[in-house]
Every structure is written in C-alpha cells, then in structure tokens.
XYZ file of C-alpha atoms in Angstrom:
555
model
C 0.000 0.000 0.000
C 1.277 3.446 -0.901
C -0.454 6.605 0.287
C 0.419 10.260 0.332
C -0.994 13.728 0.988
C -3.146 15.149 -1.785
C -1.811 18.642 -2.335
C 1.269 19.165 -4.525
C 2.093 15.482 -3.848
C -0.850 13.185 -4.602
C -0.646 10.027 -3.830
C -0.420 -9.163 -4.487
C 5.914 -16.058 -2.306
C 9.244 -16.046 -3.585
C 9.023 -19.584 -4.921
C 11.867 -22.111 -5.156
C 13.882 -22.150 -8.320
C 13.324 -25.750 -9.418
C 10.682 -26.119 -12.101
C 8.799 -29.354 -11.415
C 6.266 -29.237 -14.204
C 5.669 -28.066 -17.677
C 6.298 -24.325 -17.535
C 8.137 -21.988 -19.838
C 11.329 -20.311 -18.715
C 11.580 -16.764 -19.981
C 14.309 -14.318 -20.818
C 14.677 -10.580 -21.285
C 13.448 -10.651 -24.856
C 10.168 -12.180 -23.756
C 10.974 -15.345 -25.739
C 11.018 -18.994 -24.615
C 14.377 -20.236 -23.360
C 15.638 -23.671 -24.282
C 14.660 -26.064 -21.474
C 13.082 -29.432 -20.728
C 10.453 -28.401 -18.189
C 9.119 -31.937 -17.656
C 12.517 -33.371 -16.764
C 12.182 -33.249 -12.973
C 8.672 -34.341 -12.015
C 7.252 -35.938 -15.141
C 9.209 -39.254 -15.092
C 7.442 -40.282 -11.865
C 4.261 -38.229 -12.115
C 3.581 -38.060 -15.840
C -0.218 -38.310 -15.640
C -0.479 -35.558 -13.027
C 1.905 -33.306 -14.925
C 0.013 -33.805 -18.168
C -3.289 -32.858 -16.525
C -1.867 -29.946 -14.598
C -0.225 -28.272 -17.572
C -3.697 -27.522 -18.973
C -4.884 -25.649 -15.868
C -5.068 -21.872 -15.402
C -2.485 -22.029 -12.602
C 0.093 -23.764 -14.782
C -0.467 -21.129 -17.440
C -0.678 -18.094 -15.190
C 2.294 -16.310 -16.801
C 4.794 -16.623 -19.599
C 6.363 -14.873 -22.604
C 4.136 -12.270 -24.211
C 4.293 -13.861 -27.646
C 2.686 -17.088 -26.349
C -0.879 -16.882 -27.593
C -1.508 -13.153 -27.443
C -4.576 -11.810 -29.212
C -3.901 -8.851 -31.517
C -6.451 -6.082 -31.392
C -7.135 -2.402 -30.982
C -9.641 -0.083 -29.359
C -10.136 3.569 -28.513
C -10.634 4.623 -24.904
C -13.207 7.408 -25.058
C -12.507 9.046 -21.684
C -8.853 9.761 -22.501
C -9.110 9.798 -26.293
C -6.192 7.344 -26.532
C -6.202 4.647 -29.208
C -4.378 1.426 -28.343
C -3.145 -1.412 -30.550
C -1.513 -4.733 -29.615
C 0.380 -6.351 -32.474
C 3.111 -8.856 -33.261
C 6.260 -8.114 -35.213
C 9.118 -10.561 -35.855
C 8.277 -12.680 -32.805
C 7.864 -9.680 -30.513
C 4.702 -8.119 -29.107
C 4.123 -4.378 -29.093
C 1.669 -2.036 -27.417
C 1.181 1.092 -29.532
C -0.721 4.159 -28.365
C -1.681 7.465 -29.922
C -3.980 10.430 -29.585
C -4.586 12.585 -32.623
C -5.022 15.954 -30.959
C -3.444 19.318 -31.647
C -3.375 20.282 -27.979
C -2.594 16.849 -26.485
C -0.794 14.754 -29.111
C 0.456 11.318 -28.128
C 2.354 8.681 -30.052
C 4.541 5.835 -28.857
C 4.904 2.143 -28.177
C 6.330 -0.290 -25.628
C 7.526 -3.865 -26.121
C 5.422 -6.281 -24.078
C 7.667 -8.992 -22.606
C 5.502 -11.222 -20.391
C 1.861 -11.967 -19.780
C 0.260 -12.366 -16.372
C -3.024 -14.280 -16.170
C -4.028 -17.610 -17.658
C -6.396 -16.118 -20.199
C -9.386 -17.854 -18.645
C -10.578 -14.557 -17.250
C -8.066 -12.264 -18.820
C -4.457 -11.209 -19.157
C -2.323 -8.230 -18.499
C 1.106 -7.704 -20.004
C 4.401 -6.440 -18.601
C 7.008 -4.141 -20.085
C 10.326 -2.807 -18.834
C 11.862 0.667 -18.834
C 15.392 1.198 -17.468
C 15.112 -1.787 -15.118
C 11.668 -0.761 -13.848
C 8.763 -3.108 -14.633
C 5.235 -1.969 -15.376
C 1.825 -3.415 -16.197
C 0.212 -2.470 -19.471
C -2.586 0.084 -19.087
C -4.899 -2.227 -21.049
C -5.990 -5.824 -20.385
C -7.390 -8.663 -22.460
C -10.770 -9.759 -21.030
C -11.318 -13.331 -22.198
C -15.000 -13.787 -21.346
C -16.056 -10.867 -23.543
C -13.063 -11.243 -25.868
C -12.251 -7.543 -25.729
C -9.305 -5.325 -24.992
C -10.154 -2.655 -22.423
C -8.538 -0.543 -19.731
C -7.001 -2.259 -16.716
C -9.270 -2.586 -13.636
C -9.834 0.741 -11.830
C -8.692 2.745 -14.866
C -11.885 2.759 -16.894
C -12.473 6.497 -16.474
C -8.974 7.995 -16.513
C -8.334 11.095 -18.590
C -4.629 10.367 -19.070
C -2.956 7.161 -20.190
C -1.664 5.335 -17.063
C 1.758 4.019 -18.112
C 3.421 3.801 -14.688
C 1.503 0.930 -13.082
C 4.252 -0.781 -11.054
C 4.800 -4.543 -10.922
C 5.774 -5.775 -7.473
C 6.737 -9.248 -6.175
C 3.679 -9.356 -3.927
C 1.522 -9.652 -7.035
C 3.872 -11.780 -9.113
C 4.134 -14.567 -6.535
C 0.600 -15.689 -7.357
C 1.213 -15.881 -11.098
C 4.829 -16.952 -11.611
C 7.654 -19.060 -10.170
C 11.114 -18.232 -8.847
C 9.962 -14.662 -8.275
C 12.746 -12.214 -7.545
C 12.696 -9.679 -4.738
C 12.644 -6.126 -5.933
C 15.510 -3.774 -5.148
C 15.161 -1.645 -2.001
C 14.727 1.682 -3.754
C 11.628 0.759 -5.770
C 9.114 -2.068 -5.521
C 9.109 -2.574 -9.324
C 12.875 -2.519 -9.993
C 14.726 -5.811 -10.297
C 18.371 -6.671 -10.740
C 17.413 -9.166 -13.469
C 14.109 -10.582 -14.671
C 11.214 -10.342 -12.180
C 10.650 -14.118 -12.394
C 12.500 -17.107 -13.839
C 9.692 -19.446 -14.912
C 6.188 -18.913 -16.148
C 3.191 -20.456 -14.398
C 2.786 -21.897 -10.922
C 5.075 -24.862 -10.410
C 4.653 -28.008 -8.275
C 6.858 -26.500 -5.593
C 4.466 -23.615 -5.091
C 2.123 -25.986 -3.258
C 4.258 -29.049 -2.454
C 7.360 -27.271 -1.179
C 11.031 -27.466 -2.063
C 11.948 -30.620 -3.969
C 15.710 -30.740 -3.344
C 15.710 -33.402 -0.617
C 13.037 -35.440 -2.411
C 15.116 -35.526 -5.593
C 18.439 -36.112 -3.876
C 17.020 -39.123 -2.019
C 15.433 -40.571 -5.173
C 12.010 -40.063 -3.614
C 12.720 -41.688 -0.237
C 12.259 -38.323 1.505
C 8.684 -37.229 0.935
C 7.577 -33.878 -0.377
C 5.372 -31.777 1.890
C 2.383 -33.939 2.861
C -0.353 -31.356 2.590
C -3.192 -33.495 3.965
C -1.225 -34.078 7.185
C -0.731 -30.384 7.933
C -2.812 -28.711 10.608
C -5.853 -27.115 8.947
C -4.642 -23.512 8.975
C -1.337 -24.454 7.292
C -3.147 -26.693 4.809
C -5.609 -23.964 3.941
C -2.860 -21.333 3.725
C -1.482 -22.967 0.582
C -4.602 -21.925 -1.332
C -5.370 -18.765 0.616
C -1.892 -17.440 -0.067
C -3.231 -16.432 -3.468
C -6.999 -16.771 -3.124
C -7.747 -14.482 -0.191
C -7.795 -10.726 -0.519
C -10.338 -9.239 1.860
C -11.283 -5.576 1.734
C -7.987 -4.635 3.361
C -4.807 -6.698 3.656
C -1.767 -5.823 5.755
C 1.633 -7.360 6.382
C 2.773 -8.018 9.905
C 5.844 -6.008 10.804
C 8.887 -7.121 8.830
C 6.953 -9.623 6.673
C 6.456 -9.723 2.888
C 3.904 -11.732 0.872
C 6.611 -13.167 -1.358
C 8.341 -14.745 1.650
C 5.519 -17.284 2.140
C 6.501 -20.951 1.788
C 4.153 -23.972 1.614
C 3.598 -25.288 5.131
C 3.720 -21.820 6.702
C 0.781 -20.309 8.541
C -0.202 -17.472 6.206
C -1.640 -15.463 9.069
C 1.767 -15.289 10.751
C 2.754 -12.877 8.002
C -0.446 -11.370 6.597
C -3.874 -10.419 7.870
C -7.054 -9.806 5.899
C -10.037 -7.720 6.910
C -13.632 -7.255 5.759
C -16.455 -5.030 6.912
C -18.660 -6.652 9.520
C -21.843 -7.794 7.776
C -20.276 -7.849 4.305
C -22.260 -9.702 1.633
C -20.275 -12.883 1.058
C -17.089 -12.043 -0.796
C -18.111 -8.462 -1.493
C -18.062 -9.133 -5.206
C -14.303 -9.834 -5.355
C -13.538 -12.022 -8.347
C -10.656 -14.058 -6.921
C -11.326 -14.105 -3.181
C -14.071 -16.508 -2.075
C -12.863 -17.753 1.319
C -14.668 -14.919 3.103
C -17.979 -16.054 1.612
C -17.305 -19.754 2.222
C -16.718 -19.075 5.928
C -20.302 -17.781 6.143
C -21.828 -20.789 4.416
C -23.760 -23.451 6.275
C -21.530 -25.997 4.522
C -18.372 -24.619 6.143
C -19.941 -23.861 9.511
C -21.267 -27.407 9.858
C -18.238 -29.182 8.365
C -15.562 -27.112 10.090
C -11.966 -27.951 9.206
C -13.036 -31.004 7.193
C -14.137 -28.668 4.398
C -11.358 -26.954 2.484
C -10.795 -25.707 -1.061
C -9.696 -29.103 -2.386
C -12.863 -30.741 -1.057
C -14.516 -29.511 -4.233
C -11.644 -28.301 -6.429
C -8.899 -30.487 -7.913
C -5.840 -28.244 -8.370
C -4.245 -30.765 -10.747
C -6.938 -30.471 -13.395
C -10.375 -29.186 -14.266
C -13.255 -31.412 -15.388
C -14.104 -31.318 -19.075
C -16.900 -28.863 -19.922
C -19.410 -31.628 -20.554
C -18.555 -33.195 -17.172
C -18.540 -30.091 -14.965
C -22.138 -30.313 -13.734
C -21.846 -34.002 -12.825
C -18.401 -33.458 -11.258
C -19.531 -30.707 -8.894
C -22.874 -32.398 -8.193
C -20.962 -35.401 -6.867
C -18.990 -33.047 -4.621
C -22.253 -31.780 -3.138
C -23.653 -35.280 -2.754
C -20.720 -36.280 -0.558
C -22.653 -34.533 2.210
C -26.158 -34.174 0.757
C -27.286 -37.678 -0.251
C -28.994 -38.864 2.909
C -32.212 -40.880 2.546
C -32.377 -40.608 -1.218
C -32.085 -36.795 -1.261
C -30.469 -36.770 -4.708
C -33.388 -38.683 -6.220
C -35.970 -36.236 -4.828
C -34.311 -32.812 -5.037
C -34.748 -31.098 -8.406
C -34.052 -34.157 -10.494
C -34.896 -32.044 -13.550
C -31.833 -29.813 -12.896
C -28.659 -31.601 -11.739
C -26.677 -28.318 -11.596
C -26.578 -27.538 -7.865
C -24.677 -24.293 -8.404
C -27.434 -22.844 -10.605
C -29.637 -22.350 -7.547
C -27.191 -22.195 -4.656
C -24.106 -20.364 -5.982
C -25.011 -17.158 -7.776
C -22.924 -15.572 -10.521
C -23.136 -11.814 -10.028
C -20.917 -9.301 -11.786
C -17.566 -8.630 -10.136
C -16.914 -5.388 -8.286
C -13.171 -5.360 -8.949
C -12.600 -6.790 -12.452
C -14.452 -5.453 -15.447
C -16.219 -7.926 -17.767
C -16.072 -10.652 -15.095
C -18.415 -12.580 -12.834
C -18.112 -14.054 -9.348
C -19.144 -17.546 -8.246
C -20.511 -16.745 -4.809
C -19.295 -19.360 -2.309
C -21.763 -18.305 0.374
C -23.839 -21.271 -0.922
C -27.236 -19.884 0.021
C -30.560 -21.687 -0.014
C -31.667 -19.335 -2.788
C -28.800 -17.470 -4.461
C -29.361 -14.783 -7.045
C -27.207 -13.221 -9.738
C -27.623 -9.612 -8.630
C -24.404 -7.694 -8.021
C -23.288 -7.848 -4.378
C -22.515 -4.291 -3.237
C -19.200 -3.683 -1.542
C -19.764 -2.749 2.107
C -18.668 0.821 2.845
C -19.627 1.079 6.520
C -19.181 -1.038 9.623
C -16.198 -2.150 11.665
C -13.369 -4.099 10.084
C -13.025 -7.675 11.329
C -10.216 -10.109 10.515
C -11.098 -12.921 8.132
C -11.326 -16.210 10.015
C -11.286 -14.481 13.394
C -7.481 -14.358 13.481
C -6.206 -12.152 16.311
C -5.242 -8.688 15.149
C -3.600 -6.116 17.380
C -4.149 -2.375 17.328
C -1.218 -1.889 14.948
C -2.630 -4.304 12.396
C -6.193 -3.028 12.649
C -4.951 0.531 12.431
C -3.066 -0.172 9.214
C -6.165 -1.854 7.765
C -8.282 1.220 8.468
C -5.497 3.390 7.026
C -5.839 1.525 3.723
C -9.482 2.545 3.597
C -8.558 6.091 4.598
C -6.279 6.311 1.562
C -9.406 5.938 -0.572
C -11.068 8.922 1.071
C -12.901 7.185 3.935
C -12.824 9.876 6.659
C -14.315 7.766 9.478
C -11.718 5.091 8.705
C -8.978 7.729 8.949
C -10.109 8.726 12.441
C -10.311 5.081 13.539
C -6.885 4.340 12.075
C -5.329 7.293 13.896
C -6.904 6.229 17.193
C -5.690 2.624 16.881
C -2.170 3.473 15.712
C -1.665 6.034 18.474
C -2.797 3.428 20.992
C -0.413 0.882 19.489
C 2.425 3.404 19.585
C 1.712 4.270 23.212
C 1.672 0.595 24.187
C 4.932 -0.059 22.300
C 3.180 -2.282 19.786
C 4.868 -0.299 17.023
C 8.613 -0.903 16.881
C 11.128 1.741 15.819
C 11.889 -0.497 12.814
C 8.228 -0.516 11.728
C 8.527 2.056 8.954
C 5.117 1.209 7.493
C 3.279 2.026 10.715
C 5.217 5.281 11.158
C 4.543 6.279 7.561
C 0.826 5.681 7.944
C 0.729 7.602 11.204
C 2.455 10.459 9.423
C -0.039 10.326 6.593
C -2.999 10.354 8.971
C -1.587 13.220 11.009
C -0.980 15.125 7.794
C -4.584 14.567 6.742
C -5.619 16.019 10.103
C -3.459 19.097 9.588
C -0.956 18.146 12.290
C 2.167 18.675 10.216
C 4.668 18.696 13.102
C 3.481 15.301 14.359
C 3.378 14.062 10.776
C 6.955 15.184 10.151
C 8.141 13.411 13.303
C 6.502 10.157 12.195
C 7.974 10.447 8.693
C 11.445 10.933 10.162
C 10.936 7.815 12.302
C 9.934 5.913 9.146
C 13.002 7.120 7.228
C 15.292 6.229 10.121
C 13.929 2.672 9.865
C 13.918 2.585 6.044
C 15.696 5.353 4.117
C 14.092 4.069 0.903
C 10.525 4.707 2.091
C 9.483 6.974 -0.771
C 6.062 7.794 0.682
C 7.555 9.056 3.931
C 10.232 11.021 2.081
C 7.836 12.544 -0.425
C 5.326 13.623 2.179
C 8.005 14.979 4.484
C 9.264 17.013 1.547
C 5.840 18.588 1.172
C 5.855 19.611 4.826
C 9.339 21.072 4.426
C 8.137 23.051 1.406
C 5.170 24.348 3.398
C 7.626 25.590 6.034
C 9.728 27.250 3.307
C 12.613 24.818 3.827
C 12.966 24.537 0.075
C 16.469 23.063 -0.021
C 15.412 20.255 2.309
C 12.248 19.640 0.282
C 14.179 19.576 -2.991
C 16.711 17.122 -1.583
C 14.005 14.711 -0.460
C 12.041 14.894 -3.712
C 15.252 14.501 -5.717
C 16.080 11.261 -3.900
C 12.549 9.914 -4.293
C 12.300 10.626 -8.007
C 15.834 9.440 -8.751
C 15.112 6.074 -7.132
C 11.537 5.632 -8.333
C 10.229 7.318 -11.502
C 6.700 6.104 -10.699
C 6.679 8.866 -8.071
C 5.612 11.392 -10.695
C 4.346 13.916 -8.155
C 7.727 14.037 -6.434
C 9.351 14.736 -9.803
C 6.870 17.460 -10.713
C 7.216 19.165 -7.331
C 10.983 19.059 -7.743
C 10.648 20.636 -11.189
C 8.637 23.510 -9.716
C 11.293 24.147 -7.061
C 14.150 23.917 -9.560
C 12.414 26.308 -11.940
C 11.746 28.751 -9.112
C 15.439 28.593 -8.226
C 16.388 29.538 -11.793
C 17.688 26.066 -12.687
C 16.233 25.868 -16.195
C 18.411 22.997 -17.464
C 17.701 20.877 -14.396
C 13.975 21.598 -14.681
C 13.875 20.520 -18.318
C 15.814 17.361 -17.480
C 13.324 16.448 -14.743
C 10.325 17.080 -17.004
C 11.916 14.999 -19.765
C 12.257 12.075 -17.329
C 8.644 12.398 -16.235
C 7.504 12.327 -19.852
C 9.776 9.396 -20.677
C 7.944 7.241 -18.128
C 4.566 8.987 -18.296
C 4.280 10.547 -21.771
C 0.641 11.553 -21.289
C 1.273 13.556 -18.110
C -0.453 16.820 -18.930
C 1.148 18.883 -16.152
C 4.675 17.991 -17.199
C 3.929 18.418 -20.894
C 2.333 21.837 -20.318
C 5.184 23.064 -18.146
C 7.799 21.845 -20.619
C 5.992 23.627 -23.474
C 5.760 26.854 -21.485
C 9.474 26.794 -20.754
C 10.268 26.087 -24.407
C 8.053 28.858 -25.831
C 9.100 31.372 -23.202
C 5.777 31.849 -21.427
C 7.324 30.428 -18.253
C 10.685 31.738 -17.183
C 12.707 29.689 -14.770
C 14.063 32.513 -12.680
C 14.864 32.967 -9.019
C 12.008 34.511 -7.074
C 12.893 37.723 -5.301
C-alpha cells in the first residue's frame, strides 16, 4: 500500500527455483528459453503433470508472444487509441492520440503476460530496469481489450503501473525480490519461470530428488488445517484490506507456513459474502452453512482439484458429486430437483464482479436461494479479521489506514486512534517504517504537520528508501519554506523511483523557481519518458520552451 498527501504530492511467495512441471522459462526478450520443463517431475508423475499443464495455474504467466490476441480499441474518456500487435516474434503495445493540444504517439515492447487467459491477461514491459503493467488488459470472457481494472475512467494514459513481487508470486515461479529503492525494480528478470510450479504448493523438492524419492515432499493433507488452507489462501484471499505483519512480505511465504503469521485480511462486519471480489471466495465460504457445519473437514480441495479441471461436458456431474458427498442422505439426490442436476445454478449465484471489469463471481456463500444480482461492496461497519485471526491495534490501524487512503474519513479517524494506541503501548517498533509512515499520513490529513513530520522521520530512520515518507516529508518542508530540504528529499525519491511522478513534478517547480532551467527541463523529460501523457509535465515543458514560463529565481 502506498499513500500520500493530496496537495502538490498526490498520492499481491518467492518460490523455489526448481521447475517441477511443464512451464516456460523466460528471458529478457520475452521469448522462450531452451529447457526441458518436464525433466524433474514428469518421469514419476507423468499423468499428473500432463493434466496440470492444462490448468489456469500452470499457465498463469509466460512470454508475451505465447498466444496473445492482436487487437485495438479507442478509450473514449482519454481519447487514446491502443493497438496490440506482433512483429518478428515480438509483441508491441502502440498508443496514440490525434489531438493538436494533447498529441500522443509511442509504443512499448510487451515482454511477459500475467493471467491464464481464462478470465483475462495483463502484459508487462520494462523501462530502465523498472517493470510496469500495461494500461490495457485482455478480457477473455467478452473477448475484448479494455482498460485495466480501476482505470476505466482515466483522462490520461496510465503508463506507470508498477509490478511488485507481492503480485507476481501468485502468477509466476522463482519470483525475484525487488531492489530496495523501488518495488518494481529488479536486478534481473522479475521471475524465472512462467506459471505456478509443483513446488508452489508441495514445497522445495531438493531433498526429495536427492534421495530418489525416499524423503517425501510436503504432505499437505497431514498439515494442521490452517497451514493446509494457507497454501490456497496465499493467493486466493484478498479481503477488503490486507496488511503485512511487521517485517513480513507476501513473497516470503513458503508452503507449510501459517499465512496469518505474516499477513492479515479484513472485511467489513456484515459484508455480503465475498463483497463481489472475483478471486477471493474464502470470506464467503466461511459464512456458508456448509463450512460452519463441516468445520476444518471442508477446504478448497474438497470440491476443487488443483491438478486439473473437469471437461466442460462433465462439470455439472463433477460438482454435483462433490455436493452429494454430504447431501445424499435418505435418497435426497433422487428427490431434489431431479430435472436440474446443476446444484450451483440455484445455490451459488454468478453476479458481476466489483473489482474486475467484464467478469463474474461464483458466490461461495452457498445460500438456499442465491441470485445473480451484483453484491454491493460494504462501505460502513467495523473491520473484522477474516477467520477471526487475532489482530492487534497496529494491524487493525493499518487496515483502516488503507481505507482512509481511498477517502474514507471515518476510517482515517479510527486508524489514527488505533495506531496512536499501538504506539503508546509499544506495539509499534522503531523499525516498523510502514506504521510510522501511515501515522504520518494520517496526522498530515488532520493538519498536524509537526506530528506528521516526526513520524515520517521515524519511518526514514527505519527505512531510508521509504518513498512515501520522504515525499510527504518534503511537502511539509516546502510548506515551512525549507525549500532546499524539500528539494533534496524529492530529488532522492524521483531518482530512485520514476513512478513517483508527483515528487518529480514538485521538484521541477522548485528547480524552476530557483532559476535552474536545465535541471527543470531534465526532470520534465524524465517524467515524460515514463509517463508521456502527463499533462502537467507536458504543459510546463511547453511553457518553458516557448518562453511563457521563465525559470528565474524569485525575489
């Protein structure tokens, strides 16, 4: 989560390296590397490998030129026309706007895809070692190209959507950790193998291979329920707010860990099932009579086989048999709607998703009478941890702070109350830069700039690369007319992370006001290199060029 004050500065497991199944290694050109991906697991588990390689998980990422769909469309809100095309084995995203006042023309090479294509795909590109998501996605159900989720109404082309390891770990294997200065900058490729490998669920295979199979892989069914369930929930639980415990990262999760030792997930009390989230159904399942009566005996794999999906003509019978494991007493199956064997048609609705355009949700609340009406996202009510996992004041405070970043004022007040309490009771460590940054942000929202500055300095003492703390502290310094200090902070932020466009633009304003014309132009050029549709930077650069804005020292 990244938040920041809205004035001048506005503000989803590193997996083991062995590839145990049929996946595609990738290289910097976005092309398949020479490899024998079946060599490790297939000789002993050929049938499982063959089935698994057809699943969405096994095909959750890979080189961009593997099965992309060429196409084009015009986004009316921004006036930008996009085209995805192939050329000599490479895939390109082209964009343009034919406008006298706001012309735009360019392209980026797409290197990898993320997403199996069952629901959709996004594509990744690289710029100077920084990795970004394409601003447009392929939506498979409707077979259309459209803007990425949450960017349907933007007026400018969003070309700085950062890729971080917390998201990649659910779509790829051997995911790298990003460099400290920016969450989307990697020393090499962001991941080494496409798709989710065997090790993602079954754990590291080194000892198993070295002992010729005498040492077992992780025996999932023998794990305590929370560790068993964590293997799926690691990627299939989102909640309305998700926070990391102090010092933990999502990509550090390993099969067999308790997910809730590192991450916590929160929903509004009284939320409708999954709240319309397309890929997070555990919240709804916990409310179902099926789960409440079955307890720990019911888990994701009770109904879902991760090694393969049933054929389309077998799906209804397959899932009906799953239901009848518990619902076939006294000839129930012969009496209950024999004319319609599809249990899910009545008991698991398919409303439209609230978080992914052109997508539907299979509601796992499993109601007596389920409908297909959209489930509204709850906007009021206390946050409660999913599964009733204990959450301290620090963790609950950070969860409310996430909602505050979206403009929820009551959540901001609650977050401030909880984080101050946690700080007073020493629940927030000096090394907890995230908590200090959020406290600073909340104090800044409340107009308490001195307290905010103190929290930001605590955050930077714990993590000098915390760009949110540095950028917001710079704004406070500028307010207090400490322009040299503000410029120094914004310069560091923008030099390390070009996605921090506001820090760069604020720095350009200060440099121009100090008479540093060449430096100002250089900063604006860098903004436009990464964000070529940034209207503020383009306008300022044009004014400097045509002489209507003079970069001169103020008297």
